[in-house]
Amino acid sequence: MSKPEPRVGLFVTCLVDLFRPSVGFAAVKLLEAAGCRVEVPELQTCCGQPAYNSGDKADTRAIALQVIEAFRDFDYVVAPSGSCAAMIKKHYPELFEKEPEQLAKAEELSARTFELISFLTDVMQLSDVEAAFPQTVTYHDSCSGLRELGVRDQPRKLLSSVNALSLVELSDADICCGFGGTFCVKYPDISNIMVTSKTGSIESTGAQTLLAGDLGCLMNMAGKLQRSGSDIQVRHVAEVLADMTDTPAIGAAEGDTRNGGN
Amino acid sequence: MTTAREQILGAVKQSLKKNNPSGDRPDELAQRLSDPKANLIPERSRLPHPAQVDLMESMLIELSATVKRISSLDEVPDEVVTYLKTRNLPQEVRLAPSKELQALAWDDQSLLKVSCGPAREPDQVSVTGAFAAVAETGTLMLHSGPEGPTTLNFLPENHIVVLRSSQVVGAYEEGWARLRKAFGNGTMPRTLNMISGPSRTGDIEQKIELGAHGPRRLHVIIVEDGHAETGDSAG
Amino acid sequence: MQSRSHSFKENAREAIADPNIQAAMAKMKVGFTGKRLAAAARLPEFEALRDAARDIKNHSLANLDFYLERYEAKVLETGGQVHWAPTAADARKAILDICERAGAKTVTKGKSMISEEIALNDHLEEAGMTVVETDLGEYIIQLRKEPPSHIIAPAVHVSKEQVEADFRAQHQHLPAERSLSEPTDLVNEARQILRQRYLDADVGITGANFLIAETGTSIIVTNEGNGDLTQSLPKIHIVIASIEKVVPNLEDASTILRVLARSATGQEFSAYTTLSTGPRRAEDPDGPEEYHVILLDNGRSSMLGSEFQDMLRCIRCGACMNHCPVYHAVGGHSYGWVYPGPMGAVLTPNLIGVEEAGHLPNASTFCGRCESVCPVRIPLPKMMRHWREREFERHLTPKSVRHGLGVWAFMARRPALYHRLTGLGIRALAALGRRRGRFTSLPLAGGWTKYRDLPAPQGKTFQQLWAEKQKNGRAAK
């Protein structure tokens, strides 16, 4: 390779950090395979969405400044989440509309920040991956990635290069699963109707595994599928693309490592 | 004491000062009213005139209207009688008091009862002219006036419109141009009806039903009268 | 209308338990969206027209005082009358005065959300008048004594069986053995009943989709033709419109009309777009002798210049609620006041106060589907967030949320502490849940585990594992 390796700062996201580090390692593997040098700044915690969406602008700004500082020196900032990437890319600049100096920093960070899968395809020009997943899968488009970042075709394109995988589309792939961050615990009854509708259509696809690009949505849908007795497995799309499906699926029991079903 | 008018306008002005640097000069604003300019017009209706008439016809059919194309105004009474027969409707129409329509040879239709004027409750069929028709969406433009009682467009269950092909235009904006030409800039008739198909409702379980309050059927007789012209009213 | 917005959660719970509402919502969530999509796909300029429509409304709002004055002058010039109403009470009084002066006994109405906003029907009925809603959906909910549940489909929550029962109960002079099982039968019966009402009416009241400054014209957009019969047959036509409805000229109205019906019902154009200017002319054979316009402010002027100004672009197409998964889950009545769905979540707190309507802007996942279909591109999620900010500033956010958020933010702003504590906490949680892979209940997580399992964490945090990996040498690679 003649071009220098771009230096990528991985924005892990709080949910991946706490609940499913394997997604973070899948992201690292994919980024490295695409020719990036990956680092993980320790100064990161969360993108600030819980505060932002609760109206707490002061804390959001403080967290945003911390993220801006932590990722100052990278060529790119990549997050395995449409929602966190959109927070940095779309909403950080809104936080500093009246402060030109901070605004410039936020916009500069915004320009360098990407959601993982679209970064791989759109920036690193990746068109296929080396992975196999002998299953029928379906894919849910998480709202922020889809509508704020335009992530739709990119994961489908890479999934089509996975050996033995067949994708069957969800009838309501673009409709919210009812997670919505704190929404799902503030309005549990409504969230439940939404996720029930979503898991209903997931089940009607006949897929063995559900994939998506945001862990919050995935935990919500996995939790509902499991509560209703479904044995559909749920994984972050990066795990499949990175060929790292030997860990139990989200919410699956220890030792349940089926990755190809049969 | 300030009037309600002053109160509202004062509050509006006050609020606008906060966040709306007035980039628009009063003379520019006034010009937007005295000399309106078209915004983006869809390409769909930018067609040679005969194709606009065809588009008008196909849009009307899509809207559940029916269309008959004839080559001369003289054929209108015949066509009306035929239409009533095929729909099993009584041979009786309420005609718009338009000179053009009244001049037709209705008397030759021995079966047909024709009366003239605004609609009355038992009237089942009206026959009116049109001012223009917008091919873009199959929309008829009819206006109120001595030759066009508005009630004829809504009270009877069946509305027959006699449209001359030269009255067909492409986009709404061309309709406004004709209207301004007929009435003067900034002047409107009391009522301008833009009619796109028969009356309909989806208010019960979103099932589309025709004839909710207005006409259940809309029949448009397109009379070939040559090329596009410069819009005078047919009532 | 008395607000029930403060009890949004309870309203929602009732709606969720109501099989009729759930069945109706299941139907509407596919109907409207599919039709809009097809209409948009058929017009290559649709997205550009949305931009143009947005720009026209922005221009109109930025010069609202100018256009209102010019509009008024034109109405007066054409023989109409304008009544400025700063508040709902002022509007009600102006309308009642006109009706009483005319000795009105029966008043017919075309569909008007402003009329709902000012609770006009109750007011006229208290004064002894018979008020008849003529839009089929409005007629149905008037019989049921309910408010509309949708701004363009007021009875979308009612099943045809319920309509049949209502008609049988109300239209007792008709033969009991008549068939009313199909929508066609119901539509025909309503047509027959309402026909006489139009002819009896002394005053007809309509709303307005647009007011045109160029000509002093009001525009209504309908499909049934009820608005036209309402405004053509009685001696007096009253238009109720809020001040933000004014646009400069006919060309501007045309541009917005091109996106209105397509966004609302997926139609290319509604069946009837009617432009009314002044009363009937001396030579007109029919039409109303008097034409009155009520210009209502009721809080709009204070939205101008605020972070909610963009909301005044709204053209009331209903696309936001047609596409809202929360609306689909709870129906329109749950929102508790006149305007439901995303547009209601932004507008209602402006009109009746965020203390009363605070739930509305919070009950959203910010999925953004509303904004993606809004014909005038109102950033609805952003404005819902503005309300949350105001609530937070004014300490209206629930204490438990504030407290939890405070602790979390304290940690999130201290990465070293955060990583140490989360590392410990997650290890404990993982130890509890790893074998099974998930929790079916967990202290403090009841909101989550009431309806779904909580996946257990894998063990260590990513940060811990990454640090270990770095320490174990770069030999790993």
Coordinates of C-alpha atoms in Angstrom, one line a residue, chain C:
Chain C
M1 CA -61.4 22.0 24.5
Q2 CA -60.4 20.8 28.0
S3 CA -56.9 19.5 27.9
R4 CA -56.1 16.0 29.0
S5 CA -52.5 16.3 27.9
H6 CA -51.1 16.1 31.4
S7 CA -52.4 12.5 31.7
F8 CA -50.8 11.4 28.4
K9 CA -49.3 8.3 30.0
E10 CA -52.7 7.1 31.3
N11 CA -54.4 8.1 28.1
A12 CA -51.8 6.1 26.2
R13 CA -52.3 3.1 28.4
E14 CA -56.1 3.1 27.7
A15 CA -55.5 3.4 24.0
I16 CA -53.1 0.6 24.0
A17 CA -55.7 -1.6 25.7
D18 CA -58.4 -0.6 23.3
P19 CA -58.7 -3.2 20.4
N20 CA -60.7 -0.8 18.2
I21 CA -58.0 1.9 18.3
Q22 CA -55.2 -0.7 17.8
A23 CA -57.0 -2.1 14.8
A24 CA -57.6 1.3 13.3
M25 CA -54.0 2.3 13.8
A26 CA -52.7 -0.9 12.3
K27 CA -54.7 0.0 9.2
M28 CA -53.7 3.7 9.0
K29 CA -50.0 3.1 9.4
V30 CA -49.7 1.3 6.1
G31 CA -52.4 3.2 4.2
F32 CA -51.2 6.8 4.3
T33 CA -47.5 6.1 4.1
G34 CA -47.7 3.9 1.0
K35 CA -49.8 6.5 -0.8
R36 CA -47.6 9.4 0.1
L37 CA -44.5 7.4 -1.1
A38 CA -46.1 6.6 -4.4
A39 CA -47.2 10.2 -5.0
A40 CA -43.8 11.5 -4.2
A41 CA -42.1 9.0 -6.5
R42 CA -44.3 10.1 -9.3
L43 CA -43.3 13.7 -9.2
P44 CA -39.5 14.1 -9.9
E45 CA -39.6 17.7 -8.5
F46 CA -41.2 16.7 -5.2
E47 CA -38.1 17.3 -3.0
A48 CA -37.3 20.6 -4.7
L49 CA -41.0 21.6 -4.2
R50 CA -40.6 20.9 -0.5
D51 CA -37.7 23.2 -0.4
A52 CA -39.6 25.8 -2.3
A53 CA -42.6 25.4 0.0
R54 CA -40.4 25.8 3.1
D55 CA -38.9 29.0 1.6
I56 CA -42.2 30.5 0.8
K57 CA -43.5 30.0 4.3
N58 CA -40.3 31.3 5.8
H59 CA -40.6 34.4 3.7
S60 CA -44.2 34.9 4.6
L61 CA -43.5 34.5 8.3
A62 CA -40.5 36.9 8.2
N63 CA -42.8 39.5 6.7
L64 CA -46.0 38.5 8.3
D65 CA -47.1 42.0 9.4
F66 CA -46.8 43.3 5.8
Y67 CA -48.7 40.4 4.3
L68 CA -51.4 40.5 7.0
E69 CA -52.1 44.2 6.4
R70 CA -52.1 43.7 2.6
Y71 CA -54.4 40.7 3.0
E72 CA -56.8 42.7 5.2
A73 CA -56.9 45.6 2.8
K74 CA -57.8 43.3 -0.1
V75 CA -60.6 41.6 1.9
L76 CA -62.1 45.0 2.7
E77 CA -61.8 46.1 -0.9
T78 CA -63.8 43.1 -2.1
G79 CA -66.6 43.7 0.5
G80 CA -65.5 41.2 3.1
Q81 CA -65.0 41.9 6.8
V82 CA -62.0 41.1 8.9
H83 CA -62.2 40.5 12.7
W84 CA -58.8 40.4 14.5
A85 CA -58.9 38.0 17.5
P86 CA -55.9 38.0 19.8
T87 CA -57.3 35.1 21.9
A88 CA -59.7 32.2 21.5
A89 CA -62.3 34.0 23.5
D90 CA -62.1 37.0 21.2
A91 CA -62.6 34.7 18.2
R92 CA -65.6 33.0 19.8
K93 CA -67.2 36.3 20.7
A94 CA -66.7 37.7 17.1
I95 CA -68.4 34.6 15.6
L96 CA -71.2 34.5 18.1
D97 CA -71.9 38.2 17.5
I98 CA -72.2 37.6 13.7
C99 CA -74.4 34.6 14.2
E100 CA -76.7 36.3 16.8
R101 CA -77.0 39.4 14.6
A102 CA -78.2 37.2 11.8
G103 CA -80.6 35.4 14.1
A104 CA -78.9 32.1 13.2
K105 CA -80.6 28.9 14.4
T106 CA -78.5 26.4 12.4
V107 CA -74.8 26.8 11.7
T108 CA -73.0 24.3 9.3
K109 CA -69.3 23.8 9.5
G110 CA -66.6 22.6 7.3
K111 CA -63.7 20.9 9.0
S112 CA -61.5 23.4 10.9
M113 CA -58.9 22.6 13.4
I114 CA -58.9 26.3 14.5
S115 CA -62.5 25.8 15.4
E116 CA -61.5 22.9 17.6
E117 CA -58.7 25.0 19.1
I118 CA -61.2 27.7 20.2
A119 CA -63.9 25.2 21.2
L120 CA -66.4 26.9 19.0
N121 CA -69.2 24.3 18.9
D122 CA -69.8 24.3 22.6
H123 CA -69.9 28.1 22.6
L124 CA -72.5 28.3 19.9
E125 CA -74.5 25.5 21.3
E126 CA -74.6 27.2 24.7
A127 CA -76.1 30.2 22.9
G128 CA -78.9 27.9 21.7
M129 CA -77.8 27.3 18.1
T130 CA -77.7 24.0 16.3
V131 CA -74.2 23.3 15.1
V132 CA -73.7 20.7 12.4
E133 CA -70.3 19.4 11.4
T134 CA -70.5 18.5 7.7
D135 CA -67.2 16.7 7.0
L136 CA -68.1 13.0 7.4
G137 CA -65.3 12.3 9.9
E138 CA -66.2 15.4 11.9
Y139 CA -69.9 14.5 11.8
I140 CA -69.1 11.0 13.1
I141 CA -67.1 12.3 16.0
Q142 CA -69.7 15.0 16.7
L143 CA -72.3 12.3 17.1
R144 CA -69.9 10.4 19.4
K145 CA -69.1 13.6 21.4
E146 CA -65.4 13.1 20.8
P147 CA -62.7 15.4 19.7
P148 CA -60.9 14.6 16.4
S149 CA -58.0 12.1 16.7
H150 CA -56.2 13.2 13.5
I151 CA -56.0 16.6 11.9
I152 CA -57.1 15.4 8.4
A153 CA -58.9 12.2 9.3
P154 CA -60.8 13.1 12.5
A155 CA -62.5 9.7 12.8
V156 CA -59.6 7.5 11.9
H157 CA -59.9 5.8 15.2
V158 CA -63.5 4.7 14.7
S159 CA -64.5 1.4 13.1
K160 CA -67.3 1.1 10.6
E161 CA -69.2 -1.0 13.1
Q162 CA -69.0 1.8 15.6
V163 CA -70.2 4.3 12.9
E164 CA -73.2 2.0 12.1
A165 CA -74.1 1.9 15.8
D166 CA -73.9 5.7 16.1
F167 CA -76.0 6.2 13.0
R168 CA -78.7 3.8 14.2
A169 CA -78.8 5.5 17.5
Q170 CA -79.0 9.0 16.1
H171 CA -81.0 8.6 12.9
Q172 CA -84.0 6.9 14.5
H173 CA -86.5 8.2 11.9
L174 CA -84.9 5.9 9.3
P175 CA -86.1 2.3 8.9
A176 CA -84.5 0.0 11.5
E177 CA -84.1 -2.8 9.0
R178 CA -81.9 -0.7 6.6
S179 CA -78.5 -2.1 5.7
L180 CA -75.6 -0.1 7.1
S181 CA -72.9 -2.7 7.1
E182 CA -70.7 -1.2 4.3
P183 CA -69.0 2.2 4.2
T184 CA -71.0 3.0 1.0
D185 CA -74.3 2.7 3.0
L186 CA -72.9 4.9 5.7
V187 CA -71.7 7.5 3.3
N188 CA -75.0 7.6 1.6
E189 CA -76.9 8.0 4.8
A190 CA -74.7 10.8 5.9
R191 CA -75.1 12.5 2.6
Q192 CA -78.9 12.3 2.8
I193 CA -79.1 13.5 6.4
L194 CA -76.6 16.4 5.9
R195 CA -78.2 17.6 2.7
Q196 CA -81.1 19.1 4.5
R197 CA -78.8 20.7 7.0
Y198 CA -76.9 22.6 4.4
L199 CA -80.2 24.0 3.0
D200 CA -81.4 24.9 6.5
A201 CA -78.3 26.7 7.6
D202 CA -78.2 30.4 8.3
V203 CA -74.4 30.6 8.7
G204 CA -71.6 28.5 7.2
I205 CA -68.2 28.4 8.9
T206 CA -65.1 27.0 7.3
G207 CA -61.4 27.1 8.1
A208 CA -58.7 28.1 5.6
N209 CA -55.6 26.4 4.4
F210 CA -54.2 29.6 3.0
L211 CA -54.9 33.3 2.9
I212 CA -53.6 35.1 -0.2
A213 CA -52.3 38.6 0.4
E214 CA -52.3 39.4 -3.3
T215 CA -56.1 39.0 -3.7
G216 CA -57.7 38.8 -0.2
T217 CA -58.6 35.2 -0.9
S218 CA -59.1 32.3 1.5
I219 CA -58.5 28.8 0.3
I220 CA -60.0 25.6 1.5
V221 CA -58.9 22.1 0.4
T222 CA -61.4 19.3 0.8
N223 CA -62.4 16.0 -0.9
E224 CA -66.0 15.7 0.0
G225 CA -67.4 19.0 -1.2
N226 CA -68.9 19.7 2.2
G227 CA -66.9 22.8 2.6
D228 CA -68.3 24.2 -0.6
L229 CA -71.9 23.5 0.3
T230 CA -71.2 24.9 3.7
Q231 CA -69.9 28.2 2.3
S232 CA -72.2 28.5 -0.8
L233 CA -75.7 27.9 0.5
P234 CA -76.1 30.1 3.7
K235 CA -76.4 33.8 3.6
I236 CA -73.2 34.3 5.7
H237 CA -69.8 32.7 5.3
I238 CA -67.4 32.9 8.2
V239 CA -63.8 31.9 7.7
I240 CA -61.7 31.2 10.8
A241 CA -57.9 31.3 10.1
S242 CA -54.9 31.7 12.2
I243 CA -52.5 34.5 11.3
E244 CA -49.7 32.3 9.9
K245 CA -51.9 31.1 7.1
V246 CA -51.1 34.1 4.9
V247 CA -48.9 33.6 1.8
P248 CA -48.0 36.3 -0.7
N249 CA -49.7 35.3 -4.0
L250 CA -51.4 32.6 -6.0
E251 CA -48.2 31.2 -7.4
D252 CA -46.9 30.7 -3.8
A253 CA -50.1 29.0 -2.9
S254 CA -49.8 26.7 -5.9
T255 CA -46.3 25.6 -4.9
I256 CA -47.5 24.6 -1.4
L257 CA -50.6 23.0 -2.8
R258 CA -48.4 20.7 -4.9
V259 CA -46.9 19.2 -1.7
L260 CA -50.0 19.4 0.5
A261 CA -52.3 16.6 -0.8
R262 CA -49.4 14.4 -1.8
S263 CA -48.0 14.6 1.7
A264 CA -51.4 14.2 3.3
T265 CA -53.4 11.5 1.5
G266 CA -51.0 10.7 -1.4
Q267 CA -53.4 12.4 -3.8
E268 CA -52.0 14.5 -6.6
F269 CA -54.5 17.2 -5.7
S270 CA -57.5 17.1 -3.5
A271 CA -60.9 16.9 -5.2
Y272 CA -61.8 20.4 -4.3
T273 CA -59.5 23.4 -3.9
T274 CA -61.8 26.4 -3.5
L275 CA -60.7 30.0 -3.5
S276 CA -63.1 32.5 -1.9
T277 CA -62.9 36.3 -2.2
G278 CA -65.4 38.5 -0.5
P279 CA -69.2 38.0 -0.6
R280 CA -71.3 37.3 -3.8
R281 CA -71.1 40.0 -6.4
A282 CA -74.2 41.9 -7.4
E283 CA -74.5 39.9 -10.6
D284 CA -73.8 36.5 -9.0
P285 CA -76.8 34.1 -9.0
D286 CA -75.7 32.4 -5.8
G287 CA -73.2 32.6 -2.9
P288 CA -73.2 34.2 0.5
E289 CA -74.2 37.8 1.0
E290 CA -71.7 38.3 3.8
Y291 CA -68.1 37.2 4.1
H292 CA -66.2 37.4 7.4
V293 CA -62.7 36.4 8.2
I294 CA -61.6 35.8 11.8
L295 CA -57.9 36.3 12.1
L296 CA -56.8 34.4 15.2
D297 CA -53.5 34.9 17.0
N298 CA -53.9 32.8 20.2
G299 CA -50.1 32.6 20.9
R300 CA -48.7 32.5 17.4
S301 CA -47.2 36.0 17.5
S302 CA -45.1 35.0 20.4
M303 CA -43.8 31.9 18.6
L304 CA -42.4 34.2 15.9
G305 CA -38.9 35.1 16.7
S306 CA -38.6 32.2 19.1
E307 CA -37.0 28.8 18.6
F308 CA -40.4 27.6 17.6
Q309 CA -41.0 30.0 14.7
D310 CA -40.4 27.1 12.2
M311 CA -43.5 25.4 13.6
L312 CA -45.6 28.2 12.0
R313 CA -44.7 26.8 8.6
C314 CA -47.0 23.9 9.3
I315 CA -49.6 23.4 6.6
R316 CA -51.6 20.8 8.6
C317 CA -51.2 17.9 6.2
G318 CA -50.9 15.2 8.9
A319 CA -47.9 13.5 7.3
C320 CA -46.0 13.7 10.6
M321 CA -48.6 11.7 12.5
N322 CA -49.2 9.4 9.6
H323 CA -45.6 8.4 9.9
C324 CA -45.1 8.5 13.7
P325 CA -44.7 5.1 15.4
V326 CA -45.7 6.7 18.7
Y327 CA -48.9 8.0 17.2
H328 CA -49.5 4.6 15.7
A329 CA -49.1 3.1 19.1
V330 CA -51.4 5.4 21.1
G331 CA -53.7 7.1 18.6
G332 CA -54.6 10.8 18.5
H333 CA -56.7 11.1 21.6
S334 CA -53.9 10.2 23.9
Y335 CA -52.2 13.5 23.2
G336 CA -55.1 15.1 25.1
W337 CA -55.8 18.2 23.2
V338 CA -56.5 19.4 19.6
Y339 CA -53.3 18.7 17.8
P340 CA -51.8 15.2 18.1
G341 CA -48.6 13.5 16.8
P342 CA -45.3 15.2 16.3
M343 CA -46.8 18.6 15.2
G344 CA -49.0 18.5 18.2
A345 CA -46.0 17.7 20.4
V346 CA -44.4 20.9 19.4
L347 CA -47.4 23.2 18.9
T348 CA -49.5 22.2 21.9
P349 CA -47.0 23.3 24.6
N350 CA -46.9 26.6 22.8
L351 CA -50.6 27.1 22.9
I352 CA -51.6 25.6 26.3
G353 CA -48.3 25.7 28.2
V354 CA -45.5 23.1 28.7
E355 CA -46.6 22.6 32.3
E356 CA -49.8 21.0 30.9
A357 CA -48.4 19.4 27.8
G358 CA -44.9 18.5 28.9
H359 CA -45.3 14.8 28.1
L360 CA -45.9 15.4 24.5
P361 CA -42.4 16.5 23.4
N362 CA -40.9 13.9 25.7
A363 CA -42.9 11.0 24.2
S364 CA -40.7 10.7 21.1
T365 CA -37.8 8.4 20.3
F366 CA -36.5 11.2 17.9
C367 CA -36.7 8.6 15.2
G368 CA -36.9 11.5 12.7
R369 CA -39.5 10.0 10.4
C370 CA -41.8 13.0 10.9
E371 CA -39.2 15.5 9.8
S372 CA -38.2 13.2 6.8
V373 CA -41.8 13.5 5.4
C374 CA -42.7 17.1 6.5
P375 CA -43.6 18.9 3.3
V376 CA -42.2 22.2 4.7
R377 CA -39.3 20.5 6.4
I378 CA -40.1 21.5 10.0
P379 CA -37.3 20.1 12.2
L380 CA -39.8 18.6 14.6
P381 CA -37.4 16.5 16.7
K382 CA -35.2 19.5 17.2
M383 CA -38.1 21.5 18.5
M384 CA -39.3 18.8 20.8
R385 CA -35.8 18.9 22.2
H386 CA -36.2 22.6 22.7
W387 CA -39.2 21.9 24.8
R388 CA -37.2 19.4 26.9
E389 CA -34.5 22.1 27.3
R390 CA -37.0 24.6 28.6
E391 CA -38.5 22.0 30.9
F392 CA -35.0 21.2 32.2
E393 CA -34.2 24.8 32.7
R394 CA -37.4 25.4 34.6
H395 CA -37.0 22.2 36.7
L396 CA -40.1 20.6 35.2
T397 CA -38.2 17.4 34.4
P398 CA -39.2 14.7 36.9
K399 CA -36.9 14.6 40.0
S400 CA -35.9 11.0 39.5
V401 CA -34.8 11.7 35.9
R402 CA -32.9 14.8 36.9
H403 CA -31.2 13.0 39.7
G404 CA -30.2 10.0 37.6
L405 CA -29.0 12.2 34.9
G406 CA -27.0 14.3 37.3
V407 CA -25.1 11.3 38.7
W408 CA -24.5 9.9 35.2
A409 CA -23.3 13.3 33.8
F410 CA -20.9 13.7 36.8
M411 CA -19.3 10.4 35.9
A412 CA -19.3 10.9 32.2
R413 CA -17.4 14.1 32.7
R414 CA -14.7 12.3 34.6
P415 CA -13.3 9.5 32.3
A416 CA -10.9 8.0 34.8
L417 CA -13.5 7.7 37.6
Y418 CA -16.1 6.6 35.0
H419 CA -13.9 3.7 33.7
R420 CA -13.0 2.5 37.2
L421 CA -16.6 2.5 38.4
T422 CA -18.2 1.1 35.3
G423 CA -15.5 -1.6 35.1
L424 CA -16.4 -2.7 38.6
G425 CA -20.1 -2.4 38.1
I426 CA -20.2 -4.3 34.8
R427 CA -18.0 -7.1 36.2
A428 CA -20.6 -7.6 39.0
L429 CA -23.5 -7.5 36.6
A430 CA -21.8 -9.9 34.2
A431 CA -21.1 -12.3 37.0
L432 CA -24.8 -12.3 37.8
G433 CA -26.1 -12.7 34.3
R434 CA -23.5 -14.3 32.2
R435 CA -24.6 -17.9 32.5
R436 CA -28.1 -17.2 31.3
G437 CA -27.0 -14.3 29.1
R438 CA -29.8 -12.0 30.2
F439 CA -31.9 -10.8 33.1
T440 CA -35.6 -11.1 33.3
S441 CA -35.8 -8.6 36.1
L442 CA -33.2 -6.4 37.7
P443 CA -33.5 -3.8 40.5
L444 CA -33.8 -0.2 39.1
A445 CA -34.3 -1.5 35.6
G446 CA -38.0 -2.2 35.9
G447 CA -38.8 0.2 33.1
W448 CA -36.8 -2.1 30.8
T449 CA -37.5 -5.5 32.2
K450 CA -41.2 -5.1 32.6
Y451 CA -41.6 -5.9 28.9
R452 CA -38.3 -7.3 27.8
D453 CA -35.2 -9.1 29.0
L454 CA -32.0 -7.2 29.5
P455 CA -29.0 -8.7 27.8
A456 CA -26.2 -9.3 30.3
P457 CA -22.8 -7.6 29.7
Q458 CA -20.0 -9.8 28.4
G459 CA -17.7 -9.3 31.4
K460 CA -15.0 -6.7 31.2
T461 CA -15.5 -3.4 29.5
F462 CA -14.0 -2.7 26.1
Q463 CA -11.7 -0.2 27.7
Q464 CA -10.3 -2.8 30.2
L465 CA -9.8 -5.3 27.5
W466 CA -8.2 -2.8 25.1
A467 CA -5.8 -1.7 27.9
E468 CA -4.9 -5.4 28.6
K469 CA -4.4 -6.0 24.9
Q470 CA -2.1 -3.0 24.6
K471 CA -0.2 -4.0 27.7
N472 CA 0.3 -7.6 26.5
G473 CA 2.4 -6.2 23.8
R474 CA 2.0 -5.3 20.3
A475 CA 3.0 -8.8 19.6
A476 CA -0.6 -9.8 19.5
K477 CA -0.7 -8.5 15.9

